[in-house]
JSON list of C-alpha atoms and ligand atoms in Angstrom, two decimals:
[
{"chain": "O", "resi": 30, "resn": "MET", "atom": "CA", "xyz": [98.13, 173.65, 110.97]},
{"chain": "O", "resi": 31, "resn": "TYR", "atom": "CA", "xyz": [100.57, 173.95, 113.93]},
{"chain": "O", "resi": 32, "resn": "TRP", "atom": "CA", "xyz": [99.71, 172.98, 117.49]},
{"chain": "O", "resi": 33, "resn": "ASP", "atom": "CA", "xyz": [99.59, 174.71, 120.77]},
{"chain": "O", "resi": 34, "resn": "ILE", "atom": "CA", "xyz": [98.53, 171.69, 122.98]},
{"chain": "O", "resi": 35, "resn": "HIS", "atom": "CA", "xyz": [98.21, 173.43, 126.24]},
{"chain": "O", "resi": 36, "resn": "CYS", "atom": "CA", "xyz": [96.41, 176.85, 126.55]},
{"chain": "O", "resi": 37, "resn": "HIS", "atom": "CA", "xyz": [93.85, 178.75, 128.70]},
{"chain": "O", "resi": 38, "resn": "ALA", "atom": "CA", "xyz": [92.03, 179.67, 125.57]},
{"chain": "O", "resi": 39, "resn": "ASP", "atom": "CA", "xyz": [89.08, 181.18, 127.78]},
{"chain": "O", "resi": 40, "resn": "ARG", "atom": "CA", "xyz": [91.28, 183.83, 129.17]},
{"chain": "O", "resi": 41, "resn": "LEU", "atom": "CA", "xyz": [92.77, 184.93, 125.89]},
{"chain": "O", "resi": 42, "resn": "THR", "atom": "CA", "xyz": [91.58, 188.07, 124.32]},
{"chain": "O", "resi": 43, "resn": "GLU", "atom": "CA", "xyz": [89.74, 188.04, 121.10]},
{"chain": "O", "resi": 44, "resn": "ASP", "atom": "CA", "xyz": [92.88, 189.54, 118.98]},
{"chain": "O", "resi": 45, "resn": "GLU", "atom": "CA", "xyz": [94.98, 186.88, 120.66]},
{"chain": "O", "resi": 46, "resn": "MET", "atom": "CA", "xyz": [92.61, 184.12, 119.43]},
{"chain": "O", "resi": 47, "resn": "GLU", "atom": "CA", "xyz": [92.35, 185.54, 115.95]},
{"chain": "O", "resi": 48, "resn": "GLU", "atom": "CA", "xyz": [96.12, 186.06, 115.65]},
{"chain": "O", "resi": 49, "resn": "ALA", "atom": "CA", "xyz": [96.41, 182.22, 116.41]},
{"chain": "O", "resi": 50, "resn": "VAL", "atom": "CA", "xyz": [93.79, 181.57, 113.76]},
{"chain": "O", "resi": 51, "resn": "LYS", "atom": "CA", "xyz": [95.47, 183.62, 111.28]},
{"chain": "O", "resi": 52, "resn": "ARG", "atom": "CA", "xyz": [98.97, 181.93, 111.82]},
{"chain": "O", "resi": 53, "resn": "LYS", "atom": "CA", "xyz": [97.07, 178.49, 111.71]},
{"chain": "O", "resi": 54, "resn": "VAL", "atom": "CA", "xyz": [97.61, 177.57, 115.15]},
{"chain": "O", "resi": 55, "resn": "VAL", "atom": "CA", "xyz": [95.18, 174.80, 116.81]},
{"chain": "O", "resi": 56, "resn": "VAL", "atom": "CA", "xyz": [94.78, 175.28, 120.34]},
{"chain": "O", "resi": 57, "resn": "GLY", "atom": "CA", "xyz": [94.32, 172.66, 122.97]},
{"chain": "O", "resi": 58, "resn": "ALA", "atom": "CA", "xyz": [91.95, 174.40, 125.33]},
{"chain": "O", "resi": 59, "resn": "VAL", "atom": "CA", "xyz": [92.24, 173.39, 128.79]},
{"chain": "O", "resi": 60, "resn": "ALA", "atom": "CA", "xyz": [89.45, 173.97, 131.63]},
{"chain": "O", "resi": 61, "resn": "MET", "atom": "CA", "xyz": [90.43, 175.10, 135.06]},
{"chain": "O", "resi": 62, "resn": "ASP", "atom": "CA", "xyz": [86.89, 174.90, 136.41]},
{"chain": "O", "resi": 63, "resn": "MET", "atom": "CA", "xyz": [83.03, 175.04, 135.60]},
{"chain": "O", "resi": 64, "resn": "GLU", "atom": "CA", "xyz": [83.08, 178.54, 134.51]},
{"chain": "O", "resi": 65, "resn": "SER", "atom": "CA", "xyz": [86.02, 178.04, 132.06]},
{"chain": "O", "resi": 66, "resn": "ALA", "atom": "CA", "xyz": [84.66, 174.95, 130.78]},
{"chain": "O", "resi": 67, "resn": "ARG", "atom": "CA", "xyz": [81.44, 176.63, 129.84]},
{"chain": "O", "resi": 68, "resn": "LYS", "atom": "CA", "xyz": [83.48, 179.46, 128.00]},
{"chain": "O", "resi": 69, "resn": "MET", "atom": "CA", "xyz": [85.44, 176.73, 126.38]},
{"chain": "O", "resi": 70, "resn": "LEU", "atom": "CA", "xyz": [82.51, 175.01, 124.79]},
{"chain": "O", "resi": 71, "resn": "ARG", "atom": "CA", "xyz": [81.46, 178.60, 123.52]},
{"chain": "O", "resi": 72, "resn": "LEU", "atom": "CA", "xyz": [84.66, 179.17, 122.01]},
{"chain": "O", "resi": 73, "resn": "LYS", "atom": "CA", "xyz": [84.66, 175.80, 120.51]},
{"chain": "O", "resi": 74, "resn": "GLU", "atom": "CA", "xyz": [81.28, 176.72, 118.66]},
{"chain": "O", "resi": 75, "resn": "ARG", "atom": "CA", "xyz": [82.83, 180.04, 117.45]},
{"chain": "O", "resi": 76, "resn": "TYR", "atom": "CA", "xyz": [86.20, 178.35, 116.37]},
{"chain": "O", "resi": 77, "resn": "PRO", "atom": "CA", "xyz": [85.45, 174.88, 115.42]},
{"chain": "O", "resi": 78, "resn": "GLU", "atom": "CA", "xyz": [88.50, 174.26, 113.35]},
{"chain": "O", "resi": 79, "resn": "ASN", "atom": "CA", "xyz": [91.11, 176.09, 115.85]},
{"chain": "O", "resi": 80, "resn": "ILE", "atom": "CA", "xyz": [89.79, 174.73, 119.37]},
{"chain": "O", "resi": 81, "resn": "ARG", "atom": "CA", "xyz": [90.41, 171.24, 120.87]},
{"chain": "O", "resi": 82, "resn": "VAL", "atom": "CA", "xyz": [88.49, 171.20, 123.89]},
{"chain": "O", "resi": 83, "resn": "PHE", "atom": "CA", "xyz": [89.83, 169.52, 127.20]},
{"chain": "O", "resi": 84, "resn": "LEU", "atom": "CA", "xyz": [87.80, 169.50, 130.23]},
{"chain": "O", "resi": 85, "resn": "GLY", "atom": "CA", "xyz": [88.72, 169.00, 133.84]},
{"chain": "O", "resi": 86, "resn": "ILE", "atom": "CA", "xyz": [89.39, 170.70, 137.27]},
{"chain": "O", "resi": 87, "resn": "HIS", "atom": "CA", "xyz": [92.91, 172.26, 137.55]},
{"chain": "O", "resi": 88, "resn": "PRO", "atom": "CA", "xyz": [94.67, 170.69, 140.55]},
{"chain": "O", "resi": 89, "resn": "GLU", "atom": "CA", "xyz": [95.86, 174.02, 142.16]},
{"chain": "O", "resi": 90, "resn": "VAL", "atom": "CA", "xyz": [92.11, 175.43, 142.05]},
{"chain": "O", "resi": 91, "resn": "GLU", "atom": "CA", "xyz": [90.61, 174.96, 145.40]},
{"chain": "O", "resi": 92, "resn": "GLY", "atom": "CA", "xyz": [87.14, 173.48, 144.08]},
{"chain": "O", "resi": 93, "resn": "SER", "atom": "CA", "xyz": [84.51, 171.70, 145.97]},
{"chain": "O", "resi": 94, "resn": "GLN", "atom": "CA", "xyz": [83.49, 167.92, 145.60]},
{"chain": "O", "resi": 95, "resn": "GLU", "atom": "CA", "xyz": [80.37, 169.19, 144.06]},
{"chain": "O", "resi": 96, "resn": "GLU", "atom": "CA", "xyz": [82.18, 171.22, 141.13]},
{"chain": "O", "resi": 97, "resn": "ALA", "atom": "CA", "xyz": [84.11, 168.09, 140.51]},
{"chain": "O", "resi": 98, "resn": "GLU", "atom": "CA", "xyz": [81.09, 166.03, 140.25]},
{"chain": "O", "resi": 99, "resn": "GLU", "atom": "CA", "xyz": [79.50, 168.53, 137.93]},
{"chain": "O", "resi": 100, "resn": "MET", "atom": "CA", "xyz": [82.57, 168.51, 135.57]},
{"chain": "O", "resi": 101, "resn": "LEU", "atom": "CA", "xyz": [82.64, 164.76, 135.60]},
{"chain": "O", "resi": 102, "resn": "ASN", "atom": "CA", "xyz": [78.96, 164.94, 134.53]},
{"chain": "O", "resi": 103, "resn": "LEU", "atom": "CA", "xyz": [79.59, 167.53, 131.98]},
{"chain": "O", "resi": 104, "resn": "ILE", "atom": "CA", "xyz": [82.47, 165.30, 130.40]},
{"chain": "O", "resi": 105, "resn": "GLU", "atom": "CA", "xyz": [79.99, 162.41, 130.16]},
{"chain": "O", "resi": 106, "resn": "LYS", "atom": "CA", "xyz": [77.45, 164.93, 128.59]},
{"chain": "O", "resi": 107, "resn": "ARG", "atom": "CA", "xyz": [79.45, 166.46, 126.10]},
{"chain": "O", "resi": 108, "resn": "ARG", "atom": "CA", "xyz": [81.91, 163.70, 125.18]},
{"chain": "O", "resi": 109, "resn": "ASP", "atom": "CA", "xyz": [81.09, 164.13, 121.46]},
{"chain": "O", "resi": 110, "resn": "LEU", "atom": "CA", "xyz": [82.46, 167.27, 121.56]},
{"chain": "O", "resi": 111, "resn": "LEU", "atom": "CA", "xyz": [85.65, 166.40, 123.59]},
{"chain": "O", "resi": 112, "resn": "ASP", "atom": "CA", "xyz": [89.25, 165.79, 122.48]},
{"chain": "O", "resi": 113, "resn": "GLY", "atom": "CA", "xyz": [90.27, 165.14, 125.93]},
{"chain": "O", "resi": 114, "resn": "ILE", "atom": "CA", "xyz": [90.49, 165.68, 129.82]},
{"chain": "O", "resi": 115, "resn": "GLY", "atom": "CA", "xyz": [92.44, 168.40, 131.32]},
{"chain": "O", "resi": 116, "resn": "GLU", "atom": "CA", "xyz": [93.86, 170.44, 133.14]},
{"chain": "O", "resi": 117, "resn": "VAL", "atom": "CA", "xyz": [94.10, 167.66, 135.92]},
{"chain": "O", "resi": 118, "resn": "GLY", "atom": "CA", "xyz": [96.84, 166.55, 137.94]},
{"chain": "O", "resi": 119, "resn": "ILE", "atom": "CA", "xyz": [98.22, 166.85, 141.37]},
{"chain": "O", "resi": 120, "resn": "PRO", "atom": "CA", "xyz": [98.55, 170.17, 143.52]},
{"chain": "O", "resi": 121, "resn": "TYR", "atom": "CA", "xyz": [102.31, 171.15, 143.76]},
{"chain": "O", "resi": 122, "resn": "PHE", "atom": "CA", "xyz": [102.65, 174.88, 144.15]},
{"chain": "O", "resi": 123, "resn": "TYR", "atom": "CA", "xyz": [101.05, 176.99, 147.12]},
{"chain": "O", "resi": 124, "resn": "MET", "atom": "CA", "xyz": [102.37, 174.65, 149.68]},
{"chain": "O", "resi": 125, "resn": "GLU", "atom": "CA", "xyz": [104.25, 177.16, 151.67]},
{"chain": "O", "resi": 126, "resn": "GLY", "atom": "CA", "xyz": [103.52, 177.54, 155.39]},
{"chain": "O", "resi": 127, "resn": "LYS", "atom": "CA", "xyz": [101.82, 173.85, 155.34]},
{"chain": "O", "resi": 128, "resn": "SER", "atom": "CA", "xyz": [102.89, 171.18, 157.37]},
{"chain": "O", "resi": 129, "resn": "SER", "atom": "CA", "xyz": [104.01, 168.06, 156.12]},
{"chain": "O", "resi": 130, "resn": "GLU", "atom": "CA", "xyz": [100.93, 166.49, 157.38]},
{"chain": "O", "resi": 131, "resn": "GLU", "atom": "CA", "xyz": [98.94, 169.05, 155.55]},
{"chain": "O", "resi": 132, "resn": "ARG", "atom": "CA", "xyz": [100.84, 168.65, 152.43]},
{"chain": "O", "resi": 133, "resn": "LYS", "atom": "CA", "xyz": [100.52, 164.86, 152.55]},
{"chain": "O", "resi": 134, "resn": "ALA", "atom": "CA", "xyz": [96.57, 165.13, 153.11]},
{"chain": "O", "resi": 135, "resn": "ILE", "atom": "CA", "xyz": [96.54, 167.71, 149.97]},
{"chain": "O", "resi": 136, "resn": "LYS", "atom": "CA", "xyz": [98.50, 165.40, 147.79]},
{"chain": "O", "resi": 137, "resn": "LYS", "atom": "CA", "xyz": [96.28, 162.51, 148.76]},
{"chain": "O", "resi": 138, "resn": "ARG", "atom": "CA", "xyz": [92.94, 164.31, 147.85]},
{"chain": "O", "resi": 139, "resn": "GLY", "atom": "CA", "xyz": [94.62, 165.46, 144.81]},
{"chain": "O", "resi": 140, "resn": "ALA", "atom": "CA", "xyz": [95.53, 161.84, 143.61]},
{"chain": "O", "resi": 141, "resn": "GLU", "atom": "CA", "xyz": [91.92, 160.78, 144.31]},
{"chain": "O", "resi": 142, "resn": "LEU", "atom": "CA", "xyz": [90.42, 163.35, 142.28]},
{"chain": "O", "resi": 143, "resn": "LEU", "atom": "CA", "xyz": [92.86, 162.87, 139.56]},
{"chain": "O", "resi": 144, "resn": "GLU", "atom": "CA", "xyz": [91.89, 159.08, 139.70]},
{"chain": "O", "resi": 145, "resn": "ARG", "atom": "CA", "xyz": [88.35, 159.74, 138.92]},
{"chain": "O", "resi": 146, "resn": "PHE", "atom": "CA", "xyz": [89.33, 161.67, 135.72]},
{"chain": "O", "resi": 147, "resn": "VAL", "atom": "CA", "xyz": [91.86, 158.99, 134.90]},
{"chain": "O", "resi": 148, "resn": "GLU", "atom": "CA", "xyz": [88.94, 156.30, 135.04]},
{"chain": "O", "resi": 149, "resn": "THR", "atom": "CA", "xyz": [86.71, 158.67, 133.01]},
{"chain": "O", "resi": 150, "resn": "ALA", "atom": "CA", "xyz": [89.61, 159.09, 130.39]},
{"chain": "O", "resi": 151, "resn": "ALA", "atom": "CA", "xyz": [90.13, 155.23, 130.35]},
{"chain": "O", "resi": 152, "resn": "ARG", "atom": "CA", "xyz": [86.34, 154.61, 129.99]},
{"chain": "O", "resi": 153, "resn": "TYR", "atom": "CA", "xyz": [86.14, 156.76, 126.83]},
{"chain": "O", "resi": 154, "resn": "ASP", "atom": "CA", "xyz": [89.50, 156.50, 125.54]},
{"chain": "O", "resi": 155, "resn": "LEU", "atom": "CA", "xyz": [90.24, 160.20, 126.07]},
{"chain": "O", "resi": 156, "resn": "PRO", "atom": "CA", "xyz": [93.78, 161.84, 125.91]},
{"chain": "O", "resi": 157, "resn": "LEU", "atom": "CA", "xyz": [94.80, 163.17, 129.46]},
{"chain": "O", "resi": 158, "resn": "ASN", "atom": "CA", "xyz": [96.29, 166.85, 129.53]},
{"chain": "O", "resi": 159, "resn": "LEU", "atom": "CA", "xyz": [98.03, 166.50, 132.92]},
{"chain": "O", "resi": 160, "resn": "HIS", "atom": "CA", "xyz": [99.66, 169.16, 135.41]},
{"chain": "O", "resi": 161, "resn": "VAL", "atom": "CA", "xyz": [102.40, 167.03, 137.18]},
{"chain": "O", "resi": 162, "resn": "VAL", "atom": "CA", "xyz": [105.51, 168.70, 138.60]},
{"chain": "O", "resi": 163, "resn": "GLY", "atom": "CA", "xyz": [108.93, 167.03, 139.84]},
{"chain": "O", "resi": 164, "resn": "ASP", "atom": "CA", "xyz": [108.53, 164.00, 142.06]},
{"chain": "O", "resi": 165, "resn": "ASP", "atom": "CA", "xyz": [104.74, 163.87, 141.71]},
{"chain": "O", "resi": 166, "resn": "VAL", "atom": "CA", "xyz": [105.44, 161.60, 138.59]},
{"chain": "O", "resi": 167, "resn": "GLY", "atom": "CA", "xyz": [105.89, 159.03, 141.46]},
{"chain": "O", "resi": 168, "resn": "ILE", "atom": "CA", "xyz": [102.18, 159.43, 142.45]},
{"chain": "O", "resi": 169, "resn": "VAL", "atom": "CA", "xyz": [100.64, 159.76, 138.89]},
{"chain": "O", "resi": 170, "resn": "LEU", "atom": "CA", "xyz": [102.45, 156.87, 137.03]},
{"chain": "O", "resi": 171, "resn": "PRO", "atom": "CA", "xyz": [101.03, 154.00, 139.17]},
{"chain": "O", "resi": 172, "resn": "ILE", "atom": "CA", "xyz": [97.36, 155.74, 138.70]},
{"chain": "O", "resi": 173, "resn": "LEU", "atom": "CA", "xyz": [97.71, 155.70, 134.80]},
{"chain": "O", "resi": 174, "resn": "GLU", "atom": "CA", "xyz": [99.13, 152.16, 134.93]},
{"chain": "O", "resi": 175, "resn": "GLY", "atom": "CA", "xyz": [96.30, 151.08, 137.00]},
{"chain": "O", "resi": 176, "resn": "TYR", "atom": "CA", "xyz": [94.05, 152.11, 134.16]},
{"chain": "O", "resi": 177, "resn": "GLY", "atom": "CA", "xyz": [96.33, 150.94, 131.28]},
{"chain": "O", "resi": 178, "resn": "ILE", "atom": "CA", "xyz": [96.93, 154.37, 130.24]},
{"chain": "O", "resi": 179, "resn": "ARG", "atom": "CA", "xyz": [99.72, 155.26, 127.50]},
{"chain": "O", "resi": 180, "resn": "GLY", "atom": "CA", "xyz": [100.39, 158.32, 125.58]},
{"chain": "O", "resi": 181, "resn": "ALA", "atom": "CA", "xyz": [99.26, 160.92, 128.30]},
{"chain": "O", "resi": 182, "resn": "LEU", "atom": "CA", "xyz": [100.62, 164.39, 128.06]},
{"chain": "O", "resi": 183, "resn": "PHE", "atom": "CA", "xyz": [102.55, 166.04, 131.01]},
{"chain": "O", "resi": 184, "resn": "HIS", "atom": "CA", "xyz": [102.42, 169.67, 130.12]},
{"chain": "O", "resi": 185, "resn": "TRP", "atom": "CA", "xyz": [105.41, 171.86, 130.86]},
{"chain": "O", "resi": 186, "resn": "TYR", "atom": "CA", "xyz": [106.92, 168.92, 132.71]},
{"chain": "O", "resi": 187, "resn": "GLU", "atom": "CA", "xyz": [110.06, 169.65, 134.53]},
{"chain": "O", "resi": 188, "resn": "GLY", "atom": "CA", "xyz": [111.82, 167.19, 137.20]},
{"chain": "O", "resi": 189, "resn": "GLY", "atom": "CA", "xyz": [114.57, 164.90, 137.43]},
{"chain": "O", "resi": 190, "resn": "ASP", "atom": "CA", "xyz": [116.20, 163.27, 134.48]},
{"chain": "O", "resi": 191, "resn": "GLU", "atom": "CA", "xyz": [115.18, 159.83, 136.15]},
{"chain": "O", "resi": 192, "resn": "HIS", "atom": "CA", "xyz": [111.57, 160.69, 136.28]},
{"chain": "O", "resi": 193, "resn": "LEU", "atom": "CA", "xyz": [111.85, 162.02, 132.69]},
{"chain": "O", "resi": 194, "resn": "LYS", "atom": "CA", "xyz": [113.09, 158.52, 131.85]},
{"chain": "O", "resi": 195, "resn": "ARG", "atom": "CA", "xyz": [110.14, 156.94, 133.63]},
{"chain": "O", "resi": 196, "resn": "LEU", "atom": "CA", "xyz": [107.62, 158.90, 131.63]},
{"chain": "O", "resi": 197, "resn": "VAL", "atom": "CA", "xyz": [109.29, 158.26, 128.20]},
{"chain": "O", "resi": 198, "resn": "ASP", "atom": "CA", "xyz": [109.68, 154.36, 129.05]},
{"chain": "O", "resi": 199, "resn": "ALA", "atom": "CA", "xyz": [105.85, 154.44, 129.94]},
{"chain": "O", "resi": 200, "resn": "GLY", "atom": "CA", "xyz": [105.13, 155.89, 126.48]},
{"chain": "O", "resi": 201, "resn": "HIS", "atom": "CA", "xyz": [104.05, 159.33, 127.69]},
{"chain": "O", "resi": 202, "resn": "PHE", "atom": "CA", "xyz": [104.30, 162.87, 125.90]},
{"chain": "O", "resi": 203, "resn": "ILE", "atom": "CA", "xyz": [105.82, 165.90, 127.25]},
{"chain": "O", "resi": 204, "resn": "SER", "atom": "CA", "xyz": [105.06, 169.44, 126.04]},
{"chain": "O", "resi": 205, "resn": "VAL", "atom": "CA", "xyz": [107.44, 172.24, 126.11]},
{"chain": "O", "resi": 206, "resn": "SER", "atom": "CA", "xyz": [106.38, 175.78, 127.18]},
{"chain": "O", "resi": 207, "resn": "PRO", "atom": "CA", "xyz": [107.95, 179.46, 126.19]},
{"chain": "O", "resi": 208, "resn": "GLU", "atom": "CA", "xyz": [109.85, 179.18, 129.70]},
{"chain": "O", "resi": 209, "resn": "ILE", "atom": "CA", "xyz": [112.70, 177.81, 127.74]},
{"chain": "O", "resi": 210, "resn": "VAL", "atom": "CA", "xyz": [113.29, 181.37, 126.29]},
{"chain": "O", "resi": 211, "resn": "THR", "atom": "CA", "xyz": [113.76, 182.75, 129.63]},
{"chain": "O", "resi": 212, "resn": "ASN", "atom": "CA", "xyz": [114.82, 180.02, 131.89]},
{"chain": "O", "resi": 213, "resn": "GLN", "atom": "CA", "xyz": [118.15, 178.23, 130.99]},
{"chain": "O", "resi": 214, "resn": "HIS", "atom": "CA", "xyz": [117.53, 175.65, 133.87]},
{"chain": "O", "resi": 215, "resn": "TYR", "atom": "CA", "xyz": [114.43, 174.70, 132.14]},
{"chain": "O", "resi": 216, "resn": "PHE", "atom": "CA", "xyz": [115.90, 174.59, 128.76]},
{"chain": "O", "resi": 217, "resn": "ASP", "atom": "CA", "xyz": [118.55, 172.37, 129.97]},
{"chain": "O", "resi": 218, "resn": "PHE", "atom": "CA", "xyz": [115.95, 169.64, 131.22]},
{"chain": "O", "resi": 219, "resn": "VAL", "atom": "CA", "xyz": [113.95, 170.12, 128.18]},
{"chain": "O", "resi": 220, "resn": "LYS", "atom": "CA", "xyz": [117.18, 169.01, 126.03]},
{"chain": "O", "resi": 221, "resn": "GLY", "atom": "CA", "xyz": [116.67, 165.34, 127.47]},
{"chain": "O", "resi": 222, "resn": "ILE", "atom": "CA", "xyz": [113.12, 165.07, 125.93]},
{"chain": "O", "resi": 223, "resn": "PRO", "atom": "CA", "xyz": [113.20, 162.72, 122.99]},
{"chain": "O", "resi": 224, "resn": "LEU", "atom": "CA", "xyz": [112.09, 164.53, 119.78]},
{"chain": "O", "resi": 225, "resn": "GLU", "atom": "CA", "xyz": [109.50, 161.67, 119.19]},
{"chain": "O", "resi": 226, "resn": "ARG", "atom": "CA", "xyz": [107.85, 162.44, 122.51]},
{"chain": "O", "resi": 227, "resn": "LEU", "atom": "CA", "xyz": [107.87, 166.40, 122.28]},
{"chain": "O", "resi": 228, "resn": "LEU", "atom": "CA", "xyz": [104.84, 168.64, 121.75]},
{"chain": "O", "resi": 229, "resn": "LEU", "atom": "CA", "xyz": [104.51, 172.33, 121.71]},
{"chain": "O", "resi": 230, "resn": "GLU", "atom": "CA", "xyz": [102.52, 174.59, 124.10]},
{"chain": "O", "resi": 231, "resn": "SER", "atom": "CA", "xyz": [102.14, 178.10, 125.42]},
{"chain": "O", "resi": 232, "resn": "ASP", "atom": "CA", "xyz": [100.16, 177.55, 128.68]},
{"chain": "O", "resi": 233, "resn": "ALA", "atom": "CA", "xyz": [98.80, 181.12, 127.65]},
{"chain": "O", "resi": 234, "resn": "PRO", "atom": "CA", "xyz": [98.12, 183.60, 129.02]},
{"chain": "O", "resi": 235, "resn": "CYS", "atom": "CA", "xyz": [100.75, 182.68, 131.48]},
{"chain": "O", "resi": 236, "resn": "PRO", "atom": "CA", "xyz": [103.47, 185.41, 131.44]},
{"chain": "O", "resi": 237, "resn": "TYR", "atom": "CA", "xyz": [107.13, 184.74, 130.35]},
{"chain": "O", "resi": 238, "resn": "GLY", "atom": "CA", "xyz": [109.30, 187.54, 131.67]},
{"chain": "O", "resi": 239, "resn": "GLU", "atom": "CA", "xyz": [107.63, 190.67, 131.04]},
{"chain": "O", "resi": 240, "resn": "GLU", "atom": "CA", "xyz": [105.62, 189.14, 128.09]},
{"chain": "O", "resi": 241, "resn": "ARG", "atom": "CA", "xyz": [101.93, 187.85, 128.32]},
{"chain": "O", "resi": 242, "resn": "GLY", "atom": "CA", "xyz": [101.86, 184.22, 127.03]},
{"chain": "O", "resi": 243, "resn": "VAL", "atom": "CA", "xyz": [100.17, 183.82, 123.64]},
{"chain": "O", "resi": 244, "resn": "PRO", "atom": "CA", "xyz": [99.49, 180.72, 121.47]},
{"chain": "O", "resi": 245, "resn": "THR", "atom": "CA", "xyz": [101.74, 182.03, 118.53]},
{"chain": "O", "resi": 246, "resn": "MET", "atom": "CA", "xyz": [104.89, 181.84, 121.14]},
{"chain": "O", "resi": 247, "resn": "ILE", "atom": "CA", "xyz": [105.02, 178.08, 120.05]},
{"chain": "O", "resi": 248, "resn": "PHE", "atom": "CA", "xyz": [106.93, 179.37, 116.99]},
{"chain": "O", "resi": 249, "resn": "GLN", "atom": "CA", "xyz": [109.42, 180.67, 119.36]},
{"chain": "O", "resi": 250, "resn": "VAL", "atom": "CA", "xyz": [109.77, 177.45, 121.17]},
{"chain": "O", "resi": 251, "resn": "ALA", "atom": "CA", "xyz": [110.13, 175.43, 118.16]},
{"chain": "O", "resi": 252, "resn": "GLU", "atom": "CA", "xyz": [112.75, 177.88, 116.92]},
{"chain": "O", "resi": 253, "resn": "SER", "atom": "CA", "xyz": [114.85, 177.37, 120.27]},
{"chain": "O", "resi": 254, "resn": "LEU", "atom": "CA", "xyz": [114.33, 173.56, 120.10]},
{"chain": "O", "resi": 255, "resn": "ALA", "atom": "CA", "xyz": [115.24, 173.42, 116.31]},
{"chain": "O", "resi": 256, "resn": "GLU", "atom": "CA", "xyz": [118.31, 175.28, 116.82]},
{"chain": "O", "resi": 257, "resn": "TYR", "atom": "CA", "xyz": [119.37, 172.85, 119.66]},
{"chain": "O", "resi": 258, "resn": "HIS", "atom": "CA", "xyz": [118.61, 169.81, 117.73]},
{"chain": "O", "resi": 259, "resn": "GLY", "atom": "CA", "xyz": [120.38, 171.16, 114.55]},
{"chain": "O", "resi": 260, "resn": "ILE", "atom": "CA", "xyz": [117.22, 170.70, 112.37]},
{"chain": "O", "resi": 261, "resn": "GLU", "atom": "CA", "xyz": [115.25, 173.35, 110.26]},
{"chain": "O", "resi": 262, "resn": "VAL", "atom": "CA", "xyz": [112.14, 174.96, 112.28]},
{"chain": "O", "resi": 263, "resn": "GLU", "atom": "CA", "xyz": [109.75, 173.60, 109.72]},
{"chain": "O", "resi": 264, "resn": "LYS", "atom": "CA", "xyz": [110.92, 170.04, 110.52]},
{"chain": "O", "resi": 265, "resn": "LEU", "atom": "CA", "xyz": [110.56, 170.67, 114.29]},
{"chain": "O", "resi": 266, "resn": "LEU", "atom": "CA", "xyz": [107.05, 171.79, 113.87]},
{"chain": "O", "resi": 267, "resn": "ARG", "atom": "CA", "xyz": [106.31, 168.83, 111.58]},
{"chain": "O", "resi": 268, "resn": "ILE", "atom": "CA", "xyz": [107.56, 166.34, 114.15]},
{"chain": "O", "resi": 269, "resn": "ALA", "atom": "CA", "xyz": [105.76, 168.11, 117.11]},
{"chain": "O", "resi": 270, "resn": "GLY", "atom": "CA", "xyz": [102.68, 168.16, 114.95]},
{"chain": "O", "resi": 271, "resn": "GLU", "atom": "CA", "xyz": [102.80, 164.45, 114.10]},
{"chain": "O", "resi": 272, "resn": "ASN", "atom": "CA", "xyz": [103.23, 163.84, 117.88]},
{"chain": "O", "resi": 273, "resn": "THR", "atom": "CA", "xyz": [100.35, 165.78, 118.72]},
{"chain": "O", "resi": 274, "resn": "LEU", "atom": "CA", "xyz": [98.14, 163.90, 116.37]},
{"chain": "O", "resi": 275, "resn": "LYS", "atom": "CA", "xyz": [99.30, 160.52, 117.85]},
{"chain": "O", "resi": 276, "resn": "TYR", "atom": "CA", "xyz": [98.52, 162.08, 121.25]},
{"chain": "O", "resi": 277, "resn": "LEU", "atom": "CA", "xyz": [95.13, 162.87, 120.04]},
{"chain": "O", "resi": 278, "resn": "ARG", "atom": "CA", "xyz": [94.72, 159.60, 118.51]},
{"chain": "O", "resi": 279, "resn": "ALA", "atom": "CA", "xyz": [93.56, 161.32, 115.41]},
{"chain": "O", "resi": 280, "resn": "GLY", "atom": "CA", "xyz": [92.91, 158.72, 112.67]},
{"chain": "O", "resi": 281, "resn": "GLU", "atom": "CA", "xyz": [92.66, 155.90, 114.89]},
{"chain": "Y", "resi": 320, "resn": "ZN", "atom": "ZN1", "xyz": [97.95, 175.18, 132.41]}
]
């Protein structure tokens, strides 16, 4: 089995999901909102072996407080089915035209909501699938530390080398997206991620260049990384798979 640890599986076509199954890719399916959470739970029934369910409210989604409460309730109710919490994190994009006061307020609200999910993750010992960009590591790490969380996943993280060092020192994981194939700047950053902390993801159906993202793109990511690290692709895939199992606390 291979792993795509961060994917919006509810938005995939049936063919894309079937292709993932055929090529033995297990998909870490992250929710954006209540609607995608419900779809995810139905997908899990259909593909019990190939879907791992993460529930949360995407930080860039302008959701209501009620929806957040509803999601937290759903996590409590269905935690037997859950593999983790996500996609949660700090709003980063869509800040254009906002004053610095407004930005601060958005980040603060984001951090408060994130803390609710982190608290739930700590209570049930569930892995976190996080959306955190650049300097926002400085907001998130103290929250995780406050709840004694280690081994969280920072999906498609890109930021300064100093932040990367802090993430690694704190025992967290980072997943690499197919963006490495189209973006040299991102690839250069990814080179600094230690192999023992690296996972693979597609963030599908997010597009890369002209191409629509699909779970099987993890094989292209693995190829590029294996070439850079001078190892066989199969070995890279095995290392990423072992890291994924550690992240999911499988067998603990
Ligand atoms: Zn995502």
